[in-house]
PDB file of C-alpha atoms in Angstrom:
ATOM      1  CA  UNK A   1     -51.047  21.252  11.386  1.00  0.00           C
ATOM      2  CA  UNK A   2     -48.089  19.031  12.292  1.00  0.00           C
ATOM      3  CA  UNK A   3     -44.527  21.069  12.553  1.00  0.00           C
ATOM      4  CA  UNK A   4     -42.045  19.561  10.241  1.00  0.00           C
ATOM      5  CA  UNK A   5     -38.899  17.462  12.349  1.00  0.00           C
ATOM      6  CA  UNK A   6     -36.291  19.062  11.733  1.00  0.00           C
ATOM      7  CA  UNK A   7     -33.255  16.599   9.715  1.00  0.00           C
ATOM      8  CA  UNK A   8     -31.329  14.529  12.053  1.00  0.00           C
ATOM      9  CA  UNK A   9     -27.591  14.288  10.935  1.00  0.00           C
ATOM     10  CA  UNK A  10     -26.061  10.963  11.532  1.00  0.00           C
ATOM     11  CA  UNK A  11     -22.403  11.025  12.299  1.00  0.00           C
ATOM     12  CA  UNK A  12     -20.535   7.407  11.725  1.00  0.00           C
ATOM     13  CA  UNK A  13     -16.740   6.385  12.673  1.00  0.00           C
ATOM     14  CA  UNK A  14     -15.397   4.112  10.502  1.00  0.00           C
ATOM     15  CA  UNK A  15     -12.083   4.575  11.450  1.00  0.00           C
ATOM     16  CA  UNK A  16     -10.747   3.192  15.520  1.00  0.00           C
ATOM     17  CA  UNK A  17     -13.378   3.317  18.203  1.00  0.00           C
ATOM     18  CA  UNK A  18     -10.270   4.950  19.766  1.00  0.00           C
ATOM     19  CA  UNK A  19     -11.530   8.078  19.215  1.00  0.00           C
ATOM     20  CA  UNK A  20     -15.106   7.596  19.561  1.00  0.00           C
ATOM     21  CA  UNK A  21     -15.078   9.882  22.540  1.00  0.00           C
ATOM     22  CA  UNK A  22     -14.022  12.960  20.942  1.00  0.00           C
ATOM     23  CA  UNK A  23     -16.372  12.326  17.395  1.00  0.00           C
ATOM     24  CA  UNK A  24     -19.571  12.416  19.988  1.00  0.00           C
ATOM     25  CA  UNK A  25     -18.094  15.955  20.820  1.00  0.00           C
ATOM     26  CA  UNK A  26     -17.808  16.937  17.995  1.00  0.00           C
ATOM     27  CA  UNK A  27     -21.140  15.778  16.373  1.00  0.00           C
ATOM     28  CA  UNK A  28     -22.501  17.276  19.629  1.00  0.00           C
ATOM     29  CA  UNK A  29     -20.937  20.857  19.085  1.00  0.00           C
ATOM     30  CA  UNK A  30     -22.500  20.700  15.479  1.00  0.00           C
ATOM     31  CA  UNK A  31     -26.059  19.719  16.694  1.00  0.00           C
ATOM     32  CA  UNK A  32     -26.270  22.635  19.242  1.00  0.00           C
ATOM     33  CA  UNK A  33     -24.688  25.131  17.156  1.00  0.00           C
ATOM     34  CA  UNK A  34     -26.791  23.872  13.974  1.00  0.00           C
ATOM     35  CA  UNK A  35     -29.600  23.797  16.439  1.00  0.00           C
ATOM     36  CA  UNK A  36     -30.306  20.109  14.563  1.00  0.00           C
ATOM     37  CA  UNK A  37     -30.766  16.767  16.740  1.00  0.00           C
ATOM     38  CA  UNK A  38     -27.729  14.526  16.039  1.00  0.00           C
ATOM     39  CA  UNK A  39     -26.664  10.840  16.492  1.00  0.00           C
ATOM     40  CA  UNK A  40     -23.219   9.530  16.722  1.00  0.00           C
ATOM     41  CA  UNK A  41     -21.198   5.978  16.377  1.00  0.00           C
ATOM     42  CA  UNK A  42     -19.112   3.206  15.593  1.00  0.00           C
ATOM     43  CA  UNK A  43     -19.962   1.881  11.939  1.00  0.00           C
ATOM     44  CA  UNK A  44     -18.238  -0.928  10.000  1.00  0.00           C
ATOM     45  CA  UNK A  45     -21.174  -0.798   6.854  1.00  0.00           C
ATOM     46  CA  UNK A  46     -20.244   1.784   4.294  1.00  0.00           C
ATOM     47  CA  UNK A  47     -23.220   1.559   2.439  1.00  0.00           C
ATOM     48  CA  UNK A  48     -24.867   3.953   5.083  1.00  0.00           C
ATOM     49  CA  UNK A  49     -23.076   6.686   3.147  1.00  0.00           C
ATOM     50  CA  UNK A  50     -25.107   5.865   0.310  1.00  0.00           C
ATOM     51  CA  UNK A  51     -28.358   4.972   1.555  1.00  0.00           C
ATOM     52  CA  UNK A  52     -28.550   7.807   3.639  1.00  0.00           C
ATOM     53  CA  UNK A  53     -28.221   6.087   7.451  1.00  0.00           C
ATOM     54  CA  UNK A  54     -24.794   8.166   7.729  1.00  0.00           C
ATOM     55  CA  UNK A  55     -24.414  11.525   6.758  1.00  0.00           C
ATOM     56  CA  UNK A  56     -21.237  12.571   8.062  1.00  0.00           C
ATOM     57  CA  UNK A  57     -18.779   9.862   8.120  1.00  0.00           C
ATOM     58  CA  UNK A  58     -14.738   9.891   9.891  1.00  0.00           C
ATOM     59  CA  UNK A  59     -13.293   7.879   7.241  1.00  0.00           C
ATOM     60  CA  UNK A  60      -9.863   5.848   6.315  1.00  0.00           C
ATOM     61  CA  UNK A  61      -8.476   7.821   2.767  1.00  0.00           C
ATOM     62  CA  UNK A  62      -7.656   4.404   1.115  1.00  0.00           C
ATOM     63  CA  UNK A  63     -11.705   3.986   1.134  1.00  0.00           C
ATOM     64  CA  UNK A  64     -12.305   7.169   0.335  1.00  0.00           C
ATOM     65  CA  UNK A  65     -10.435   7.160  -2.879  1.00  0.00           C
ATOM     66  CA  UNK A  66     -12.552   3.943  -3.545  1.00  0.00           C
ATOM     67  CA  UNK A  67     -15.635   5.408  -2.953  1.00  0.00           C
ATOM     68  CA  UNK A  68     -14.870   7.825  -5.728  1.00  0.00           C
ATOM     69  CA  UNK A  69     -13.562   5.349  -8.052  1.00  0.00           C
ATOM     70  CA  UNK A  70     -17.239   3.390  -8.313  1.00  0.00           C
ATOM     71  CA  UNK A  71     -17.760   6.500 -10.705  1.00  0.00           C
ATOM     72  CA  UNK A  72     -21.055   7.410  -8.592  1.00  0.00           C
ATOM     73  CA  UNK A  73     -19.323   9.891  -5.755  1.00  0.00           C
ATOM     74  CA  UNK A  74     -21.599   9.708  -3.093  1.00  0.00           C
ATOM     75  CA  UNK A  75     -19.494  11.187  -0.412  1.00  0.00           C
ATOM     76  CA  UNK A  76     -17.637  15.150  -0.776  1.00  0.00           C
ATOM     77  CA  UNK A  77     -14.732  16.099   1.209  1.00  0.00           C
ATOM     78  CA  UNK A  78     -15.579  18.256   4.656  1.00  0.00           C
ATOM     79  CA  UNK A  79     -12.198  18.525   6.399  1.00  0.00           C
ATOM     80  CA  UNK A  80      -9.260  16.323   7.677  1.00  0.00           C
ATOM     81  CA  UNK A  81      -7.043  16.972  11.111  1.00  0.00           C
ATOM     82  CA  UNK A  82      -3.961  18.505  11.847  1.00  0.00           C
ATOM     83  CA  UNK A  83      -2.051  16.043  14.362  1.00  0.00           C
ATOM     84  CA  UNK A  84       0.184  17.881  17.111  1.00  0.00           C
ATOM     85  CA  UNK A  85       3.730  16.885  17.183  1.00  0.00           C
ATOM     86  CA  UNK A  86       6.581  18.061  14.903  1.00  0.00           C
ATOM     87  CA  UNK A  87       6.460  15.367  12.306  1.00  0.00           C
ATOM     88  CA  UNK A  88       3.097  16.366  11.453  1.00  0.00           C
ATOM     89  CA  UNK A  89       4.458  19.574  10.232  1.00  0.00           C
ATOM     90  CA  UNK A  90       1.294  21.516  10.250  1.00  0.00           C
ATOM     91  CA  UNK A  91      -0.363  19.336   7.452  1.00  0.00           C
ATOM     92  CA  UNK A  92      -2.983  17.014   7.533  1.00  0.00           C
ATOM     93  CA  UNK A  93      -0.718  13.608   7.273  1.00  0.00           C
ATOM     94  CA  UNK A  94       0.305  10.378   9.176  1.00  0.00           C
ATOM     95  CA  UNK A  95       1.956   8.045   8.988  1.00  0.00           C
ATOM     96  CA  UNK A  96       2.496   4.236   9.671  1.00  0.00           C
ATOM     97  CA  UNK A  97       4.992   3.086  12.759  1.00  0.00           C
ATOM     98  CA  UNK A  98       6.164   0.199  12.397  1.00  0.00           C
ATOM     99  CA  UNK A  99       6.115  -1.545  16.089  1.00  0.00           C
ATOM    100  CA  UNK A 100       7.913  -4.229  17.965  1.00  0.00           C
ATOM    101  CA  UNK A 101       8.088  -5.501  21.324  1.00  0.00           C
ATOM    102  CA  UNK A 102      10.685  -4.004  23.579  1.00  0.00           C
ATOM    103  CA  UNK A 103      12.342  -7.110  24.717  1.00  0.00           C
ATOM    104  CA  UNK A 104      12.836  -8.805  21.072  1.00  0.00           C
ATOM    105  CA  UNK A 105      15.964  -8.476  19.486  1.00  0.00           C
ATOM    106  CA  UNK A 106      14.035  -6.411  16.082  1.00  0.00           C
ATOM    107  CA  UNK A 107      16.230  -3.075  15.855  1.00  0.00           C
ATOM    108  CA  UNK A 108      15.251  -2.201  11.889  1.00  0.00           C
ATOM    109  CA  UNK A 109      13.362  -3.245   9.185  1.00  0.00           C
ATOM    110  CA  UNK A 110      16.410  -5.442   7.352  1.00  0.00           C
ATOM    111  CA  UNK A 111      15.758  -7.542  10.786  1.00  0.00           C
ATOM    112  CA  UNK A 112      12.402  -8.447  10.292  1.00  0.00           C
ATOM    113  CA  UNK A 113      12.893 -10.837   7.252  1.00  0.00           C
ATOM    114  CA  UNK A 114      11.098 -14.122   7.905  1.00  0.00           C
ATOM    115  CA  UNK A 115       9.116 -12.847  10.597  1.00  0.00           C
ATOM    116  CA  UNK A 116       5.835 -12.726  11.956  1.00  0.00           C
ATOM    117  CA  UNK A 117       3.607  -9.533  10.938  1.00  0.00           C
ATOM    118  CA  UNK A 118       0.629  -8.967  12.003  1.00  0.00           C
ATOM    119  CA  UNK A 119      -1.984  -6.148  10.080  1.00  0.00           C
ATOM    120  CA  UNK A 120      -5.235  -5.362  10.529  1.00  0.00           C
ATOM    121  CA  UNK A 121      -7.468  -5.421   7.324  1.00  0.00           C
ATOM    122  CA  UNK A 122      -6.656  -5.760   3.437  1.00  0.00           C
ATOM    123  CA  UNK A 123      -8.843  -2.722   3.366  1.00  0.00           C
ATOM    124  CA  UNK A 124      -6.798  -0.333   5.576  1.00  0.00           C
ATOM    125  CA  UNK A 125      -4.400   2.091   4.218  1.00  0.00           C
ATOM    126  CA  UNK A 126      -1.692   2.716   7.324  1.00  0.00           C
ATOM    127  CA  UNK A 127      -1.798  -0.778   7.972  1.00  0.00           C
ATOM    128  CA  UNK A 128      -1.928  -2.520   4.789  1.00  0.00           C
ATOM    129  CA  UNK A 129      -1.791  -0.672   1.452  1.00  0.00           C
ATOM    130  CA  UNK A 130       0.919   1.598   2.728  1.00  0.00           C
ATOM    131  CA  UNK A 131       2.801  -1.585   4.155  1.00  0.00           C
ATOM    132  CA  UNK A 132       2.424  -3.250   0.641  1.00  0.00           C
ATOM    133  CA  UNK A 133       3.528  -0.442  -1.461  1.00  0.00           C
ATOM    134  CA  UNK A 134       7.054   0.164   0.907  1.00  0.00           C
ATOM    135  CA  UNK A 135       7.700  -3.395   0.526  1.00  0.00           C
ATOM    136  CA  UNK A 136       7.693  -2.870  -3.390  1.00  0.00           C
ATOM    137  CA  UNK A 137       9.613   0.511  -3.030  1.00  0.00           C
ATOM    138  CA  UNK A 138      12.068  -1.589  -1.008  1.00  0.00           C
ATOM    139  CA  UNK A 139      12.502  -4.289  -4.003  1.00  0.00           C
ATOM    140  CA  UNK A 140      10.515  -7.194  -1.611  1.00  0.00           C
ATOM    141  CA  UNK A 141       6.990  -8.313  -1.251  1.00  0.00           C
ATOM    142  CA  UNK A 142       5.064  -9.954   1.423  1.00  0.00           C
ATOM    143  CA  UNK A 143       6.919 -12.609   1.131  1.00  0.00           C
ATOM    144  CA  UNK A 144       9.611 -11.447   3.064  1.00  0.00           C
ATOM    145  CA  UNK A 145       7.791 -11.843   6.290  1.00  0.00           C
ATOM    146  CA  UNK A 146       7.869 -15.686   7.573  1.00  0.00           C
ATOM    147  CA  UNK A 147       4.055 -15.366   8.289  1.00  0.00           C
ATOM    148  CA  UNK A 148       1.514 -12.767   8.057  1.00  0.00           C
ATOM    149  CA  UNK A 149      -1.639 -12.605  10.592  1.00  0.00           C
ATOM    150  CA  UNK A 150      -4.790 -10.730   9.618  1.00  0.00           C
ATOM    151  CA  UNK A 151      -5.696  -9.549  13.369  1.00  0.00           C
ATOM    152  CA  UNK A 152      -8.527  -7.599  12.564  1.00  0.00           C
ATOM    153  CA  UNK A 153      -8.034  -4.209  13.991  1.00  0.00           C
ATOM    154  CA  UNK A 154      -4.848  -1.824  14.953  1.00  0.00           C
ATOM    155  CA  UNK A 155      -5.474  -2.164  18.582  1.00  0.00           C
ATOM    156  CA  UNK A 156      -5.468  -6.386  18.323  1.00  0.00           C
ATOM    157  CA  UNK A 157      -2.434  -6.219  16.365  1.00  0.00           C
ATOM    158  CA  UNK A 158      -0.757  -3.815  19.087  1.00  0.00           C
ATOM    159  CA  UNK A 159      -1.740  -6.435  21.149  1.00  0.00           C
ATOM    160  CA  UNK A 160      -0.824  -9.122  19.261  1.00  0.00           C
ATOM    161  CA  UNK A 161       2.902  -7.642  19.554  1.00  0.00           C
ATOM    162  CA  UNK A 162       2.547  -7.321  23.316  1.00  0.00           C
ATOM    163  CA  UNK A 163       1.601 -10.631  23.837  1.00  0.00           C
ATOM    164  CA  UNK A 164       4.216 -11.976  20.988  1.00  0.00           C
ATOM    165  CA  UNK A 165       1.876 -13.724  18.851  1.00  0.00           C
ATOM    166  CA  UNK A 166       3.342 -11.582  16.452  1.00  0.00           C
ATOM    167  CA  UNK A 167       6.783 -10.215  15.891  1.00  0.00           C
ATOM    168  CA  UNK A 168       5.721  -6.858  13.987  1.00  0.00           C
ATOM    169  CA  UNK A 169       3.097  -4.686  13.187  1.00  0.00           C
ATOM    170  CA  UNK A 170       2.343  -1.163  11.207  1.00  0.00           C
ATOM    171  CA  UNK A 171      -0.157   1.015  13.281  1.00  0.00           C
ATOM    172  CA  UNK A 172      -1.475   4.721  11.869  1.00  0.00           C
ATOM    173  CA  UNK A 173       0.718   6.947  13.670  1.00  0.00           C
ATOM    174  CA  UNK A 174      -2.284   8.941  15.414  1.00  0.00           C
ATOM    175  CA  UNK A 175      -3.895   5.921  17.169  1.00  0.00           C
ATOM    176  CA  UNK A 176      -0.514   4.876  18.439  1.00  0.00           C
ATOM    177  CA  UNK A 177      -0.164   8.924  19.538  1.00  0.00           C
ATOM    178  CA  UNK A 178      -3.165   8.138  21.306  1.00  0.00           C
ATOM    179  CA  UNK A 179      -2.567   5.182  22.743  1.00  0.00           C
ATOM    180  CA  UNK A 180       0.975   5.831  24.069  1.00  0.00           C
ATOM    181  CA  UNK A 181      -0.158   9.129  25.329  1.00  0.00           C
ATOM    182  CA  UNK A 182      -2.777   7.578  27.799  1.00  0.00           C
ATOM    183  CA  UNK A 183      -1.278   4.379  28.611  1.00  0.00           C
ATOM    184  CA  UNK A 184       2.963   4.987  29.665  1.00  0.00           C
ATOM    185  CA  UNK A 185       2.756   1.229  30.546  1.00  0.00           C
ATOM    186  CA  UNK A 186       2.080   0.369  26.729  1.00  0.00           C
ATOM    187  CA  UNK A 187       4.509   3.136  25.772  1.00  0.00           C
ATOM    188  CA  UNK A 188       7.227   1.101  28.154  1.00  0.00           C
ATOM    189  CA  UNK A 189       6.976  -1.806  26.162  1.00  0.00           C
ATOM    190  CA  UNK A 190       7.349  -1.665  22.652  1.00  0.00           C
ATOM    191  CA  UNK A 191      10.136   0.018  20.172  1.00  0.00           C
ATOM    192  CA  UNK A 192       9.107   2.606  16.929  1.00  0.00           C
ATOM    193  CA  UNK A 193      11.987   1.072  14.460  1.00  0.00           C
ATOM    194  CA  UNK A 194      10.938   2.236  11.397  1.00  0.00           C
ATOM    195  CA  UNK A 195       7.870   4.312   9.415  1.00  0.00           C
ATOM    196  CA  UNK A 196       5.872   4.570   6.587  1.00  0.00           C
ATOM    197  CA  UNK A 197       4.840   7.773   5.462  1.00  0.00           C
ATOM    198  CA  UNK A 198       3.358  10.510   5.164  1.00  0.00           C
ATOM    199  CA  UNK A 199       0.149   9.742   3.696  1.00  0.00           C
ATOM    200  CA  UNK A 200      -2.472  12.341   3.467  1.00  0.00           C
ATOM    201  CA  UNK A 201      -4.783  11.682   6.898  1.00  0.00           C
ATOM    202  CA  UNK A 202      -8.385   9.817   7.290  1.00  0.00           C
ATOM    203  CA  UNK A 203     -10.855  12.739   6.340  1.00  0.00           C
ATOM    204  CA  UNK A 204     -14.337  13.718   7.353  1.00  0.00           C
ATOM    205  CA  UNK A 205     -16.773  13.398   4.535  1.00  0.00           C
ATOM    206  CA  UNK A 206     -20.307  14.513   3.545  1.00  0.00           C
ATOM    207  CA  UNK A 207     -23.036  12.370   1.906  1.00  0.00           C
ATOM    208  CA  UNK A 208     -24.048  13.378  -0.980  1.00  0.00           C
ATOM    209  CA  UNK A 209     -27.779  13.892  -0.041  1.00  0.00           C
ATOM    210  CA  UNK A 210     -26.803  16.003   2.855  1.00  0.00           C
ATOM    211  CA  UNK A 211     -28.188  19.495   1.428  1.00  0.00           C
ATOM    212  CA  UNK A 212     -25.170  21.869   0.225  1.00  0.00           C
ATOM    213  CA  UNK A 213     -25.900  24.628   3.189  1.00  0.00           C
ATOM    214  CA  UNK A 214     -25.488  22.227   5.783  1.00  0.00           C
ATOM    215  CA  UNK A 215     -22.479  20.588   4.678  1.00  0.00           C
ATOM    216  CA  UNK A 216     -20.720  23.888   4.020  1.00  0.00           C
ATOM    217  CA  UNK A 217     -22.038  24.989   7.788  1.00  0.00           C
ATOM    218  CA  UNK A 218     -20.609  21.380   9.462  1.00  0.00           C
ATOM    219  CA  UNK A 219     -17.249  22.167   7.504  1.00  0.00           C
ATOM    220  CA  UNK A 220     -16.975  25.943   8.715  1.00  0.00           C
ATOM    221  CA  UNK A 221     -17.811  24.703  11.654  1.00  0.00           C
ATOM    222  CA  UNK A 222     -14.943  21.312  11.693  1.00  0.00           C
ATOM    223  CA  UNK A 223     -12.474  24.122  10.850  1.00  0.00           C
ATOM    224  CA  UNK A 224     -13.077  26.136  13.928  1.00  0.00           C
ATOM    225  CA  UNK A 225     -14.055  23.780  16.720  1.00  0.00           C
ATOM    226  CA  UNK A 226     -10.079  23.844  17.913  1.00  0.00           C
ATOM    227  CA  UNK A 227     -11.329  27.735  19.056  1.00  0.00           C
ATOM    228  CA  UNK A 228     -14.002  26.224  21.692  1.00  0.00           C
ATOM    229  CA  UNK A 229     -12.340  25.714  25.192  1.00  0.00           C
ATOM    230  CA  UNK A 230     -14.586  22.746  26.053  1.00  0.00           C
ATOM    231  CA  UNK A 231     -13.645  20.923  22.382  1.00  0.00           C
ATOM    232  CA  UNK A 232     -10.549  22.043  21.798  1.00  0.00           C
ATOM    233  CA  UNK A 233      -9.185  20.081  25.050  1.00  0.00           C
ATOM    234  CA  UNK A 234     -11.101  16.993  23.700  1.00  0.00           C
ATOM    235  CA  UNK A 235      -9.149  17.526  20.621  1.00  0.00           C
ATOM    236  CA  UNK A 236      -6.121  17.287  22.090  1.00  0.00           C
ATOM    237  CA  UNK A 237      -6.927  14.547  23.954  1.00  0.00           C
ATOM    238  CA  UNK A 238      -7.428  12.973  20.719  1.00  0.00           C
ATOM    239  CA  UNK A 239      -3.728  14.291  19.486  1.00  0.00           C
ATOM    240  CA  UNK A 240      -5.802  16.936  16.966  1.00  0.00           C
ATOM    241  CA  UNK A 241      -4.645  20.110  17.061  1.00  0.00           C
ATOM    242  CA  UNK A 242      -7.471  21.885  14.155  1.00  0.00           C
ATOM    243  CA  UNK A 243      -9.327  20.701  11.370  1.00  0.00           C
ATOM    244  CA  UNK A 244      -8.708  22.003   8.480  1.00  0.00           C
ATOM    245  CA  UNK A 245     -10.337  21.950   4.729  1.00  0.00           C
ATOM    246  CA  UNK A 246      -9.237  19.398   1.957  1.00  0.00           C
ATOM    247  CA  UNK A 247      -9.325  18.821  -1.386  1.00  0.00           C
ATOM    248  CA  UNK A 248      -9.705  15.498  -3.182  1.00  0.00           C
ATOM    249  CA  UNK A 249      -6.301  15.930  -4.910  1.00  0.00           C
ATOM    250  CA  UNK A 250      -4.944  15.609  -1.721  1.00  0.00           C
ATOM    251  CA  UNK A 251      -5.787  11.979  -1.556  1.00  0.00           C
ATOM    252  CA  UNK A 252      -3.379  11.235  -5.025  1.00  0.00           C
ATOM    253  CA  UNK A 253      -1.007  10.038  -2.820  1.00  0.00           C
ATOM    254  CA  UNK A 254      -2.894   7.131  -1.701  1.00  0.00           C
ATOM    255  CA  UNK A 255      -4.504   6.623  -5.101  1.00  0.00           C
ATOM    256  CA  UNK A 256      -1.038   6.285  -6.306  1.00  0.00           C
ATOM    257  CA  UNK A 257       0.292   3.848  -4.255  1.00  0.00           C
ATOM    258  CA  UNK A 258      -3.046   1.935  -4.536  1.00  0.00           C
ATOM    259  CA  UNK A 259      -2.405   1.920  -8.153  1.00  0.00           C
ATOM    260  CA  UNK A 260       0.685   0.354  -7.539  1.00  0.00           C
ATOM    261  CA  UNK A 261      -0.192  -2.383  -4.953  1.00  0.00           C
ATOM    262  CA  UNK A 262      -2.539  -3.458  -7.378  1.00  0.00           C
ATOM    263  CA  UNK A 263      -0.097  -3.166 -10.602  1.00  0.00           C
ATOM    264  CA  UNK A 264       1.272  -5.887  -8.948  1.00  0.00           C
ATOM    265  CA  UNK A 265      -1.083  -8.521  -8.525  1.00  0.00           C
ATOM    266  CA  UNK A 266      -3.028  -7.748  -5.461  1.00  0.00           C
ATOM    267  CA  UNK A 267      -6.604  -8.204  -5.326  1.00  0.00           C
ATOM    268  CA  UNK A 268      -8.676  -4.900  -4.887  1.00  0.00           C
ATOM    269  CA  UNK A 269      -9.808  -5.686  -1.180  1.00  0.00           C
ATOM    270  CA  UNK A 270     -10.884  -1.990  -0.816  1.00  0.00           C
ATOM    271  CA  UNK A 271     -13.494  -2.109  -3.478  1.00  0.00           C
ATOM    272  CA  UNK A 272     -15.069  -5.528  -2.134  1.00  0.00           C
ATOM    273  CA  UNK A 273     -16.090  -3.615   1.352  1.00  0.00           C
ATOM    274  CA  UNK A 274     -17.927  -1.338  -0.618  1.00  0.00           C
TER     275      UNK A 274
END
């Protein structure tokens, strides 16, 4: 008789490739102590949540709180990180810098009427949504930029300021951590003149076909990796200090200021990558 292969859990980043490094630890730790074969990497197609190609997914909260809004839930909350660094305040936020290039003459925010922004997707929270929903806080809307440039990706629009094909940008706080933390030269030459934030952090989720024992073994599991010597200096490399266990009302923050981005006449980008 032919023994049964045992479930192989598919772990997909949709967030920065950034951190791809430290999500193959991680998926790794769970296979060996799970004693389950595992697969991990870069995904841009969310529907592998739903049809069962991705079982755990790392995962921006804007498209989370989408996900849930289609009404059929096919993804549960695991577990979001704790950043290090004492704006983090031992909670599982982030925030948005807001960038420019050393050598322009951009001090604040008031001096970046008329100029040239650059973000990364309509469908990213730190880099869009959030951007859209401080502009209305502040009485303005994306008008008061001279030009706005779609770039793609946080790291292009990082570059994008580097280069000066764009004035501005607003990166998620722990890829720029990241970034400035293994490249001084980058760190050298650009400002942090304003932020967005907090917002409640990217979280890892759980398919919903994943079978209830496992996913309450990955998240016990999330919320002690920081304990294993090997991972927990991966983790840091990756500016996490733990993992630690969410709840969906968490994410009413974003939902929120979704709600009103959209109030006011934006179309809902987030639910057309679905």
């Amino acid at each position: 008789m032919k023994a049964v292969e045992p479930p192989v859990i598919h772990f997909a980043n949709f967030l920065s490739p950034l951190l791809q490094e430290t999500y193959d630890e991680l998926a790794t730790y769970v296979g060996n102590k799970l004693t389950l074969p595992v697969t991990s990497g870069v995904s841009a197609n969310l529907a592998e949540l739903q049809s069962g190609q991705a079982d755990i997914g790392f995962l921006c909260g804007l498209l989370y709180t989408r996900i849930q809004a289609t009404g059929e839930h096919p993804v549960e909350l695991l577990a979001a990180p704790v950043l290090q660094g004492a704006r983090y305040q031992e909670r599982p936020i982030y925030f948005s810098d807001v960038i420019v290039n050393r050598t322009s003459p951009f001090k604040n925010w008031a001096d970046l009427r008329r100029s040239t922004w650059a973000y990364n997707e309509e469908a990213s929270h730190s880099g869009y949504n959030l951007v859209q929903y401080s502009l209305l806080e502040r009485q303005e809307d994306n008008h008061y930029f001279g030009k706005t440039i779609k770039s793609g990706a946080h790291l292009q629009s990082l570059q994008m300021v580097l280069t000066g094909q764009a004035d501005a940008t607003a990166i998620d706080s722990h890829i720029l951590d990241v970034v400035l933390h293994r490249d001084p030269q980058i760190a050298a030459q650009i400002r942090i003149i304003d932020q967005f934030g907090p917002s409640s952090i990217p979280p890892v989720v759980a398919a919903r076909h994943l079978p209830l024992e496992i996913k309450q073994a990955i998240q016990n599991l999330l919320s002690t990796a920081h304990e294993e010597p090997r991972l927990a200096q991966s983790l840091q490399a990756a500016n996490i200090q733990r993992f630690v266990p969410v709840r969906d009302s968490q994410y009413d923050d974003i939902r929120h200021m979704y709600a009103r981005v959209q109030g006011s006449g934006h179309p809902d980008h987030a639910i057309q990558t679905i």
